[in-house]
mmCIF file of C-alpha atoms in Angstrom:
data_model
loop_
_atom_site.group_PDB
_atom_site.id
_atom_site.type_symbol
_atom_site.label_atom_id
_atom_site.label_comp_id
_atom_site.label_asym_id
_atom_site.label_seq_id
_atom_site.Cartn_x
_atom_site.Cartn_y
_atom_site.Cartn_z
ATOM 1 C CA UNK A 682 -41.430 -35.105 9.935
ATOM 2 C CA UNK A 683 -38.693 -34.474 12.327
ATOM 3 C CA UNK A 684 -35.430 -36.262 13.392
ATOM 4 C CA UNK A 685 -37.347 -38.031 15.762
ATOM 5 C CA UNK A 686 -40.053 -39.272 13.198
ATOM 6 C CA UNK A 687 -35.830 -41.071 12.057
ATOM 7 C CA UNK A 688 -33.708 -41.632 15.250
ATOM 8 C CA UNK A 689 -31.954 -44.085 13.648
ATOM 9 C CA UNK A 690 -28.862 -43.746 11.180
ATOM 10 C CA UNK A 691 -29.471 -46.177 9.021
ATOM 11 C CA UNK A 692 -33.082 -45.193 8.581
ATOM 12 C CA UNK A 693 -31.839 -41.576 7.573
ATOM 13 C CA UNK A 694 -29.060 -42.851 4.473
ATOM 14 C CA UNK A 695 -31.904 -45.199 3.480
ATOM 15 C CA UNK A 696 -34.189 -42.051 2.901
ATOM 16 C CA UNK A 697 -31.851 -39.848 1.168
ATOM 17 C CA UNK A 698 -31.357 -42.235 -1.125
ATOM 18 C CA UNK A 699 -27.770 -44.700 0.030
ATOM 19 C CA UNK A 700 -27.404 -47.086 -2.679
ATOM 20 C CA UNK A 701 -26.119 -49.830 0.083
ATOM 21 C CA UNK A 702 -27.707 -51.016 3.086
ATOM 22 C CA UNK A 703 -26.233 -49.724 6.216
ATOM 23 C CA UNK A 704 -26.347 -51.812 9.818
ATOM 24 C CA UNK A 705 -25.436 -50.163 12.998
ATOM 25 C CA UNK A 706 -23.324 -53.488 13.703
ATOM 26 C CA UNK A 707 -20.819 -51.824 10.879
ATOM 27 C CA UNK A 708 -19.770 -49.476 13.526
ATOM 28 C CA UNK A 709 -19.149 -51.759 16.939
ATOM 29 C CA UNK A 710 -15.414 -51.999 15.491
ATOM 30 C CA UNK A 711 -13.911 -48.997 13.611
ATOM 31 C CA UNK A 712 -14.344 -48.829 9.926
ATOM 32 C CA UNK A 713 -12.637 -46.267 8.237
ATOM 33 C CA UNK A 714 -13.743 -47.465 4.976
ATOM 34 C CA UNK A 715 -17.349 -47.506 5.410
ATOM 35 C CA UNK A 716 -16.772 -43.984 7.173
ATOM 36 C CA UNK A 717 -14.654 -42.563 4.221
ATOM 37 C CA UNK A 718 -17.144 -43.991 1.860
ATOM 38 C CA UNK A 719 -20.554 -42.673 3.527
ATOM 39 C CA UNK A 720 -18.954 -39.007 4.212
ATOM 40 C CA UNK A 721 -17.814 -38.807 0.258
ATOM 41 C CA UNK A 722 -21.427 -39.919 -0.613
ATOM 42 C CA UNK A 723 -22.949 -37.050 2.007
ATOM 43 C CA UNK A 724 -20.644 -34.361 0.320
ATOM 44 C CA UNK A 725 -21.256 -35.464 -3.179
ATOM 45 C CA UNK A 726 -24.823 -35.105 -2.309
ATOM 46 C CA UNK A 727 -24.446 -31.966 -0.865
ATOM 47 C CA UNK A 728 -22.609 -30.725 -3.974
ATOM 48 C CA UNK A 729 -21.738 -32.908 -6.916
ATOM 49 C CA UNK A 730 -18.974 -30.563 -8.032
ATOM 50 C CA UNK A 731 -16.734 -30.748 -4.417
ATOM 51 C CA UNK A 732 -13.294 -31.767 -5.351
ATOM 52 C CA UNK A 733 -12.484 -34.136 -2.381
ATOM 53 C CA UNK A 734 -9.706 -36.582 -2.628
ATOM 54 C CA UNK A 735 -10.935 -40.410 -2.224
ATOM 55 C CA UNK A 736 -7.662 -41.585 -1.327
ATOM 56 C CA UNK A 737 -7.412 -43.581 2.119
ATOM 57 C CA UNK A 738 -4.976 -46.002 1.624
ATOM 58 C CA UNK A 739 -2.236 -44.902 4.183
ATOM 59 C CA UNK A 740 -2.793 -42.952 7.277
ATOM 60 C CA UNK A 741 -1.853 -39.482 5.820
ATOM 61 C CA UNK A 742 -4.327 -39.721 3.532
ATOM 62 C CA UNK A 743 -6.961 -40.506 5.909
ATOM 63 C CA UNK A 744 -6.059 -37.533 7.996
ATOM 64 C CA UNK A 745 -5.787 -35.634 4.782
ATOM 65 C CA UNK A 746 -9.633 -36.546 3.582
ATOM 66 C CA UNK A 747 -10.705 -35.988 7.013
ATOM 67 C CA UNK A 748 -9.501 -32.295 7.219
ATOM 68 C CA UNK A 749 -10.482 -31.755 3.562
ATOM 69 C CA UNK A 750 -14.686 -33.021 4.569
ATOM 70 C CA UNK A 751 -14.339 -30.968 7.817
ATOM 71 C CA UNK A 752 -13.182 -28.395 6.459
ATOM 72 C CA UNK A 753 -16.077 -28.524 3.183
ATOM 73 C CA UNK A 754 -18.800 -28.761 5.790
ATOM 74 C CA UNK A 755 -17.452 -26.180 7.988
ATOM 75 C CA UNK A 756 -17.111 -23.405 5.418
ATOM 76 C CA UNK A 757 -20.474 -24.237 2.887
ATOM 77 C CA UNK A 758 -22.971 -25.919 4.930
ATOM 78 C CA UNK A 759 -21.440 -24.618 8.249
ATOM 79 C CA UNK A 760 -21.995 -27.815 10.419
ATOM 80 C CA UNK A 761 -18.719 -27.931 12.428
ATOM 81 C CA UNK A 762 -17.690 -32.021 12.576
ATOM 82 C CA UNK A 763 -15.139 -33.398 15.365
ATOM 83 C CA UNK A 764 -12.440 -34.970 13.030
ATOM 84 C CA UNK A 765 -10.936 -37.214 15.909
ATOM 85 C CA UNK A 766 -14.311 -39.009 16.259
ATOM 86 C CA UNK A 767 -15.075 -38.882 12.675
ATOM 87 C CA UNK A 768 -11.199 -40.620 12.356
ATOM 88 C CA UNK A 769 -12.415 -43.282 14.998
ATOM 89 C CA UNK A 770 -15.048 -44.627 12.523
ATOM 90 C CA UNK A 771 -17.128 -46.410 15.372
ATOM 91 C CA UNK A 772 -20.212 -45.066 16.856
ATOM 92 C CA UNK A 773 -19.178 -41.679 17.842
ATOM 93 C CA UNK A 774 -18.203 -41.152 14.116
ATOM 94 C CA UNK A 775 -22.023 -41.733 13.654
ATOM 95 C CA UNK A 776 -22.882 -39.016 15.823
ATOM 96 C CA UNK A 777 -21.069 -36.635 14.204
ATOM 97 C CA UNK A 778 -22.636 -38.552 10.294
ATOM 98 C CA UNK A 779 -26.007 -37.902 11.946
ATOM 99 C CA UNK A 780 -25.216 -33.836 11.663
ATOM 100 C CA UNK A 781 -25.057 -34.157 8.292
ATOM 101 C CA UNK A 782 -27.745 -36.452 7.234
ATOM 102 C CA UNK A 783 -30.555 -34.536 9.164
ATOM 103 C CA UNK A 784 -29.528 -31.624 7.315
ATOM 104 C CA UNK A 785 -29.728 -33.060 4.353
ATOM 105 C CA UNK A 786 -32.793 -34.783 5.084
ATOM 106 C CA UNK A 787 -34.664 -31.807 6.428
ATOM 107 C CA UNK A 788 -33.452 -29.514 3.675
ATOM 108 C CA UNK A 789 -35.157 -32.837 1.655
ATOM 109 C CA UNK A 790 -37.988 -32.491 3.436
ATOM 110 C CA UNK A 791 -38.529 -28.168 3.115
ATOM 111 C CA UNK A 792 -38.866 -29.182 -0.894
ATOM 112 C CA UNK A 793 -42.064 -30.929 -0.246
ATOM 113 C CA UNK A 794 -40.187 -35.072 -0.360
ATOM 114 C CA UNK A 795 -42.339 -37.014 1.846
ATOM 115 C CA UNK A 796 -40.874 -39.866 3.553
ATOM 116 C CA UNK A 797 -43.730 -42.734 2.748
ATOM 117 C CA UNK A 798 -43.902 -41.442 -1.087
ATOM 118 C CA UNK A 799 -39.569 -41.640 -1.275
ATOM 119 C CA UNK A 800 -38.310 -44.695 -2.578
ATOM 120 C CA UNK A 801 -35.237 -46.101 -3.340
ATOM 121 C CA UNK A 802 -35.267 -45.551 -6.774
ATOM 122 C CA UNK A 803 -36.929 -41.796 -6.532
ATOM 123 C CA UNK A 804 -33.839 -41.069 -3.883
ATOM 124 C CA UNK A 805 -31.361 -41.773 -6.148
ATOM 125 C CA UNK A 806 -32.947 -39.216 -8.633
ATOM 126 C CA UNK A 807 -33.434 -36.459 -6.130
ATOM 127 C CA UNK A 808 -30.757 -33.752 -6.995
ATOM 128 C CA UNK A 809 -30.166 -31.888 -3.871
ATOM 129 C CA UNK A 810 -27.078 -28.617 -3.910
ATOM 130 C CA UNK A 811 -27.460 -26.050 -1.662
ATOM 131 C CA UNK A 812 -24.606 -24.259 -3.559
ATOM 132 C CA UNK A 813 -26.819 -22.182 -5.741
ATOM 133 C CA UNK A 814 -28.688 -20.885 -2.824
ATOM 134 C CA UNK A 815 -26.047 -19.941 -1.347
ATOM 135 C CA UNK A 816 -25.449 -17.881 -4.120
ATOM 136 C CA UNK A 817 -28.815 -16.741 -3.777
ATOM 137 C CA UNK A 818 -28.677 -15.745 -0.687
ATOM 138 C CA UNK A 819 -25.633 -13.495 -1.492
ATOM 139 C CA UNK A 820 -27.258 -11.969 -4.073
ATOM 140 C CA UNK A 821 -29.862 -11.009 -2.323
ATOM 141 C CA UNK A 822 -28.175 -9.665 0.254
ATOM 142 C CA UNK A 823 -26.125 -7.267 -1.770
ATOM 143 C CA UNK A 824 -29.597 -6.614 -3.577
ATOM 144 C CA UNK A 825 -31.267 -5.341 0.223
ATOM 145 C CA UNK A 826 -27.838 -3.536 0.690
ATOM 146 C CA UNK A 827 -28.421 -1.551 -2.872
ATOM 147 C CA UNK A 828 -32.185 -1.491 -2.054
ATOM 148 C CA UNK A 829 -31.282 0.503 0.975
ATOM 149 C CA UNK A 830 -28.993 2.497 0.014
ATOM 150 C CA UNK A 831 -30.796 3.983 -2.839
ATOM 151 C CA UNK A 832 -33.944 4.254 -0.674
ATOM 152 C CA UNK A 833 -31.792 6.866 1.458
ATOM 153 C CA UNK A 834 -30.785 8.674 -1.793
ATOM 154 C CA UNK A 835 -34.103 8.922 -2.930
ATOM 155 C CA UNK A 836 -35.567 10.416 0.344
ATOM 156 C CA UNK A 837 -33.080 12.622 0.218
ATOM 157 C CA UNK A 838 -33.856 14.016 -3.068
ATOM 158 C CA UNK A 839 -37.625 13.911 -2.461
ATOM 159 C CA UNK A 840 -36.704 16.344 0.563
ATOM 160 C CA UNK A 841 -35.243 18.688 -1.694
ATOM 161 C CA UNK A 842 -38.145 18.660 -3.951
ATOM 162 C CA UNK A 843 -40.220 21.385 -2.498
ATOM 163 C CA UNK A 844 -37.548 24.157 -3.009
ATOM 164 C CA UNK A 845 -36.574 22.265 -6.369
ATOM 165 C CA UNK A 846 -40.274 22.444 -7.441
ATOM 166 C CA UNK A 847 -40.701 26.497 -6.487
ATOM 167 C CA UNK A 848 -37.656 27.329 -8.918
ATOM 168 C CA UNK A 849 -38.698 24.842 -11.442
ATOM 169 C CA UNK A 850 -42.057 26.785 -11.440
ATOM 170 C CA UNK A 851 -40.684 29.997 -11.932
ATOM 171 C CA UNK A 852 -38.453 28.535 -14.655
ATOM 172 C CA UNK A 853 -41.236 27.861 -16.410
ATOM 173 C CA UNK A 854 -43.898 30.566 -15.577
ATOM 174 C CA UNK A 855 -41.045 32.864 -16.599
ATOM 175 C CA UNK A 856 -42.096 34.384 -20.672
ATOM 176 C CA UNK A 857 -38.872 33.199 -23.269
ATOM 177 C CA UNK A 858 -37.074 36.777 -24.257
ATOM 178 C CA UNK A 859 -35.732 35.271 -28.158
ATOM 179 C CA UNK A 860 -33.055 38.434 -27.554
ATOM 180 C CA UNK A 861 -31.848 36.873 -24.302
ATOM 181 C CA UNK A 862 -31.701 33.557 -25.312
ATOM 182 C CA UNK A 863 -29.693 34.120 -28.986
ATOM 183 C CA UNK A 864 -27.203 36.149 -26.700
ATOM 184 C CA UNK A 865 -27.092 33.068 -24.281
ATOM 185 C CA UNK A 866 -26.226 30.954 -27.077
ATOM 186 C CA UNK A 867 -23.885 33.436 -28.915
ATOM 187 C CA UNK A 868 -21.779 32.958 -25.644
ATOM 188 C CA UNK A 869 -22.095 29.189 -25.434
ATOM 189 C CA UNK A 870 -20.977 28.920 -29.123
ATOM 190 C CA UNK A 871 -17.663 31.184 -28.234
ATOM 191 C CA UNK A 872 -16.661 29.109 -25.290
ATOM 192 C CA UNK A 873 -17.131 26.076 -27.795
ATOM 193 C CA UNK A 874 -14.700 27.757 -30.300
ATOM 194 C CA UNK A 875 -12.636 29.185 -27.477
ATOM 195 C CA UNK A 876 -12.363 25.218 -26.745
ATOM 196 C CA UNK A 877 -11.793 24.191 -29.946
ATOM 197 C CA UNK A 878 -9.068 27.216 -30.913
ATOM 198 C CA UNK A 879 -7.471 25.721 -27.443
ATOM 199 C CA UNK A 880 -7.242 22.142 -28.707
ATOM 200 C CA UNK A 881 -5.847 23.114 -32.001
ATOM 201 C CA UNK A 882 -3.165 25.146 -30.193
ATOM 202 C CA UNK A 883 -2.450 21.679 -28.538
ATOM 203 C CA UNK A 884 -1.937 19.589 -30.841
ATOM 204 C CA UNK A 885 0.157 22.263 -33.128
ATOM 205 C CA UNK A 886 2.230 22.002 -29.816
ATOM 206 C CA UNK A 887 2.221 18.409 -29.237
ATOM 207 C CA UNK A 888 3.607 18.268 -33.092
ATOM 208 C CA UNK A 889 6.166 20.419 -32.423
ATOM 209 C CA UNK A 890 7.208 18.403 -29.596
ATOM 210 C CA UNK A 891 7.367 15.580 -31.268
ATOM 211 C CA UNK A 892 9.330 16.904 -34.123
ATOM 212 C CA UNK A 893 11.843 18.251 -31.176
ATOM 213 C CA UNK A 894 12.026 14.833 -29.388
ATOM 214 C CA UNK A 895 12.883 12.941 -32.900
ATOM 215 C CA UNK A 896 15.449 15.761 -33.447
ATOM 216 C CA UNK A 897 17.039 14.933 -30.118
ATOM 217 C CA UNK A 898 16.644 10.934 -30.462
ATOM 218 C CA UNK A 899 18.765 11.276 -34.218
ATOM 219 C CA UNK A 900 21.102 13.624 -32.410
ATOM 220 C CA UNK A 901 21.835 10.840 -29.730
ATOM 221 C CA UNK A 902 21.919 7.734 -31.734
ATOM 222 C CA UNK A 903 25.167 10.147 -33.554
ATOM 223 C CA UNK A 904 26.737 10.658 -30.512
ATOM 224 C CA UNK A 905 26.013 6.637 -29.269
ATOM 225 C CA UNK A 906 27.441 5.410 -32.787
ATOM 226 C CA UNK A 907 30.743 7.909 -32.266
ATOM 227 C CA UNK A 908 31.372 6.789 -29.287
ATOM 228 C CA UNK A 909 31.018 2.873 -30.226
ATOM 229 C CA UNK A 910 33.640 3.331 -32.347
ATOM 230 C CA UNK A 911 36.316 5.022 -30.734
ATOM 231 C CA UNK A 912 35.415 2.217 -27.769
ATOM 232 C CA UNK A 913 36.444 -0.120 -30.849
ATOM 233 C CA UNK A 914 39.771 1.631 -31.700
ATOM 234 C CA UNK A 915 40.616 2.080 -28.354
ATOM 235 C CA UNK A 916 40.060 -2.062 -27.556
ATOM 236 C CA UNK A 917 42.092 -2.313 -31.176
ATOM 237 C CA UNK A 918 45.119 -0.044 -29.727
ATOM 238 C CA UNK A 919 47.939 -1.793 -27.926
ATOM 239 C CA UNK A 920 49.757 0.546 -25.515
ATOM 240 C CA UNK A 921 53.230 1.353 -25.858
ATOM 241 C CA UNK A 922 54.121 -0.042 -22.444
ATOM 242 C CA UNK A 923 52.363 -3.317 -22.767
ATOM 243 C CA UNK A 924 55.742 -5.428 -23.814
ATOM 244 C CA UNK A 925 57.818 -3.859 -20.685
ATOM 245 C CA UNK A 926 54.650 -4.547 -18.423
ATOM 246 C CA UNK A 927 54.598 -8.605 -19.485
ATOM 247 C CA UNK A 928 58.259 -8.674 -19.153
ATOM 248 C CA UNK A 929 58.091 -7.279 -15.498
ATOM 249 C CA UNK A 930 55.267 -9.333 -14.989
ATOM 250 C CA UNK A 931 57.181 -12.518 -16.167
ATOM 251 C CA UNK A 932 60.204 -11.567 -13.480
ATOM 252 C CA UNK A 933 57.505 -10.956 -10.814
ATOM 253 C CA UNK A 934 56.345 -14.402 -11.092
ATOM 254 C CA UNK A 935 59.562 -15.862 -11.030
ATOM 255 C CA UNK A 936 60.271 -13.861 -7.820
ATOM 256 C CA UNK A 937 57.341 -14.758 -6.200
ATOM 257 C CA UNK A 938 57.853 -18.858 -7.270
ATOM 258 C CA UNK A 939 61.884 -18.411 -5.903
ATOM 259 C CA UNK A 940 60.332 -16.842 -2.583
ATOM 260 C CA UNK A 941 57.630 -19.560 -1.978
ATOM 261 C CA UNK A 942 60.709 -21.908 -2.349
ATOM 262 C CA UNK A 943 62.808 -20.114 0.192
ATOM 263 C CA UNK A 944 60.050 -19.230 2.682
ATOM 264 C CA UNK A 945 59.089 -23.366 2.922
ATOM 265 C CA UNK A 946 62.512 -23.869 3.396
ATOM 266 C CA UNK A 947 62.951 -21.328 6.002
ATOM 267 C CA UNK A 948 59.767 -22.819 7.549
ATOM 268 C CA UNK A 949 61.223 -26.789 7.468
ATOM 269 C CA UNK A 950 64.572 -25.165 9.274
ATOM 270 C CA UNK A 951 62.610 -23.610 11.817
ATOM 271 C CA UNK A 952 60.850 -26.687 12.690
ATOM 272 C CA UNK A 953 63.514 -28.584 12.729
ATOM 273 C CA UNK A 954 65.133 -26.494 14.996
ATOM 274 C CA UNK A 955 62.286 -26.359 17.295
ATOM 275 C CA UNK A 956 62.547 -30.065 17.267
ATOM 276 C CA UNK A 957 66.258 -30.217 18.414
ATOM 277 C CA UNK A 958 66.003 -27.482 21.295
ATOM 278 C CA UNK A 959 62.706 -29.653 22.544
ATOM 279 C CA UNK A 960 64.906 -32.666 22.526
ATOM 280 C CA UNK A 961 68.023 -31.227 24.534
ATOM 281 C CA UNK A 962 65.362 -30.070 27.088
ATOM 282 C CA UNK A 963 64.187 -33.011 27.556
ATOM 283 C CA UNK A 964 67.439 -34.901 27.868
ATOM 284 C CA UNK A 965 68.607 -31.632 29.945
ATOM 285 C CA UNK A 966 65.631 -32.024 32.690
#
């Protein structure tokens, strides 16, 4: 059956299996709650493991669960859902529920549920997650992807075949000389011990290296430890001019506190001054 065999909402939650009963009176005022509570139900049905937030209490939260279920249904069962109606919870928040029910009830339906043998009961044990074939349908994917691309490396090989096939005849119609062979192999086994002769040359080198490097590391730490402690008797030294530097330092302060003194006082003069000539030019004009 179709969406026309169930044109009505209520009709459609009954058959997937809503534990309440659901009137279309429930949406001639707006009910968020009833809303809030039907869409968690839908995406819990959808996938039992979706991580949605059932908090509505204030309005962010409401805006916040709407976005979330939009944005769920949008990106794994990609059904796009208006979230100002859905935010209305009236009737044209049950248009947009309807997109999600007759998914779910046709993908019900494409399992072999029939809607006179579906009860109630039998509705609430129906386990229904598209998320697996999803996967599914990734994997195979990637498997035609792999399927295809080996298919063009095998016809490509299987092209070669007929000149592959002449030398691999001649290979073998060709009578084994035991003198040819044993001076093959003589020169295989001196590139192996040209190879091996090479690697022992490598690490006698890489020994030496390292006997070098630890030579140099000791010959450092010498130097670092010699130079800590002539930091240390330097720091211990006092210079020789240190007591005529805090004495001149001692005078220099004492300057410096005798010409803050003067310079405010110099300042307070000036002031006053300015004071007096404003005064005479006022009494003047």
């Amino acid at each position: 059956p179709t969406l026309a065999a169930f044109p009505d909402f209520t009709e459609l939650m009954r058959a997937l299996g809503y534990p309440r009963l659901i009137s279309m009176e429930n949406f001639h005022t707006p009910n968020f709650m009833l809303v809030s509570e039907v869409l968690l139900w839908l995406v819990k049905r959808y996938e039992p493991q979706a991580d949605i937030p059932a908090d509505v209490e204030t309005e962010q939260d409401r805006v916040f669960f709407i976005k979330a279920v939009a944005q769920f249904m949008a990106t794994k069962a990609h059904i796009k859902l208006n979230t100002k109606k859905l935010y209305q919870a009236d009737g044209y928040a049950v248009k947009e529920l309807l997109k999600v029910t007759s998914m779910l009830y046709g993908a019900m339906n494409s399992k072999g549920v029939e809607r006179a043998d579906v009860s109630e009961e039998d509705s609430s044990k129906f386990k229904f997650d598209l998320g697996s074939k999803i996967a599914d349908l990734k994997a195979a994917r990637q498997l035609a992807s792999e399927i295809a691309s080996n298919g063009a490396s095998l016809n490509y090989l299987l092209g070669k075949e007929v000149e592959l096939r002449e030398a691999r005849t001649e290979s073998i119609a060709r009578p084994l000389e035991i003198n040819e062979a044993e001076k093959v192999m003589k020169i295989a086994i001196d590139c192996v011990r040209e190879e091996v002769q090479k690697t022992k040359e490598m690490l006698n080198n890489v020994a030496l290296d390292e006997a070098n490097l630890e030579a140099k590391i000791e010959k450092r730490k010498l130097e670092l430890e010699r130079s800590q402690k002539r930091l240390q008797t330097l720091q211990s030294v006092r210079p020789a001019f240190m007591d005529e530097y805090e004495k001149v330092e001692e005078q220099l302060q004492k300057q410096y506190s005798s010409y803050l003194e003067k310079f405010r006082n110099l300042t307070y003069m000036e002031q006053l001054l300015e004071d007096h000539r404003r005064t005479e030019q006022e009494m003047f004009e």
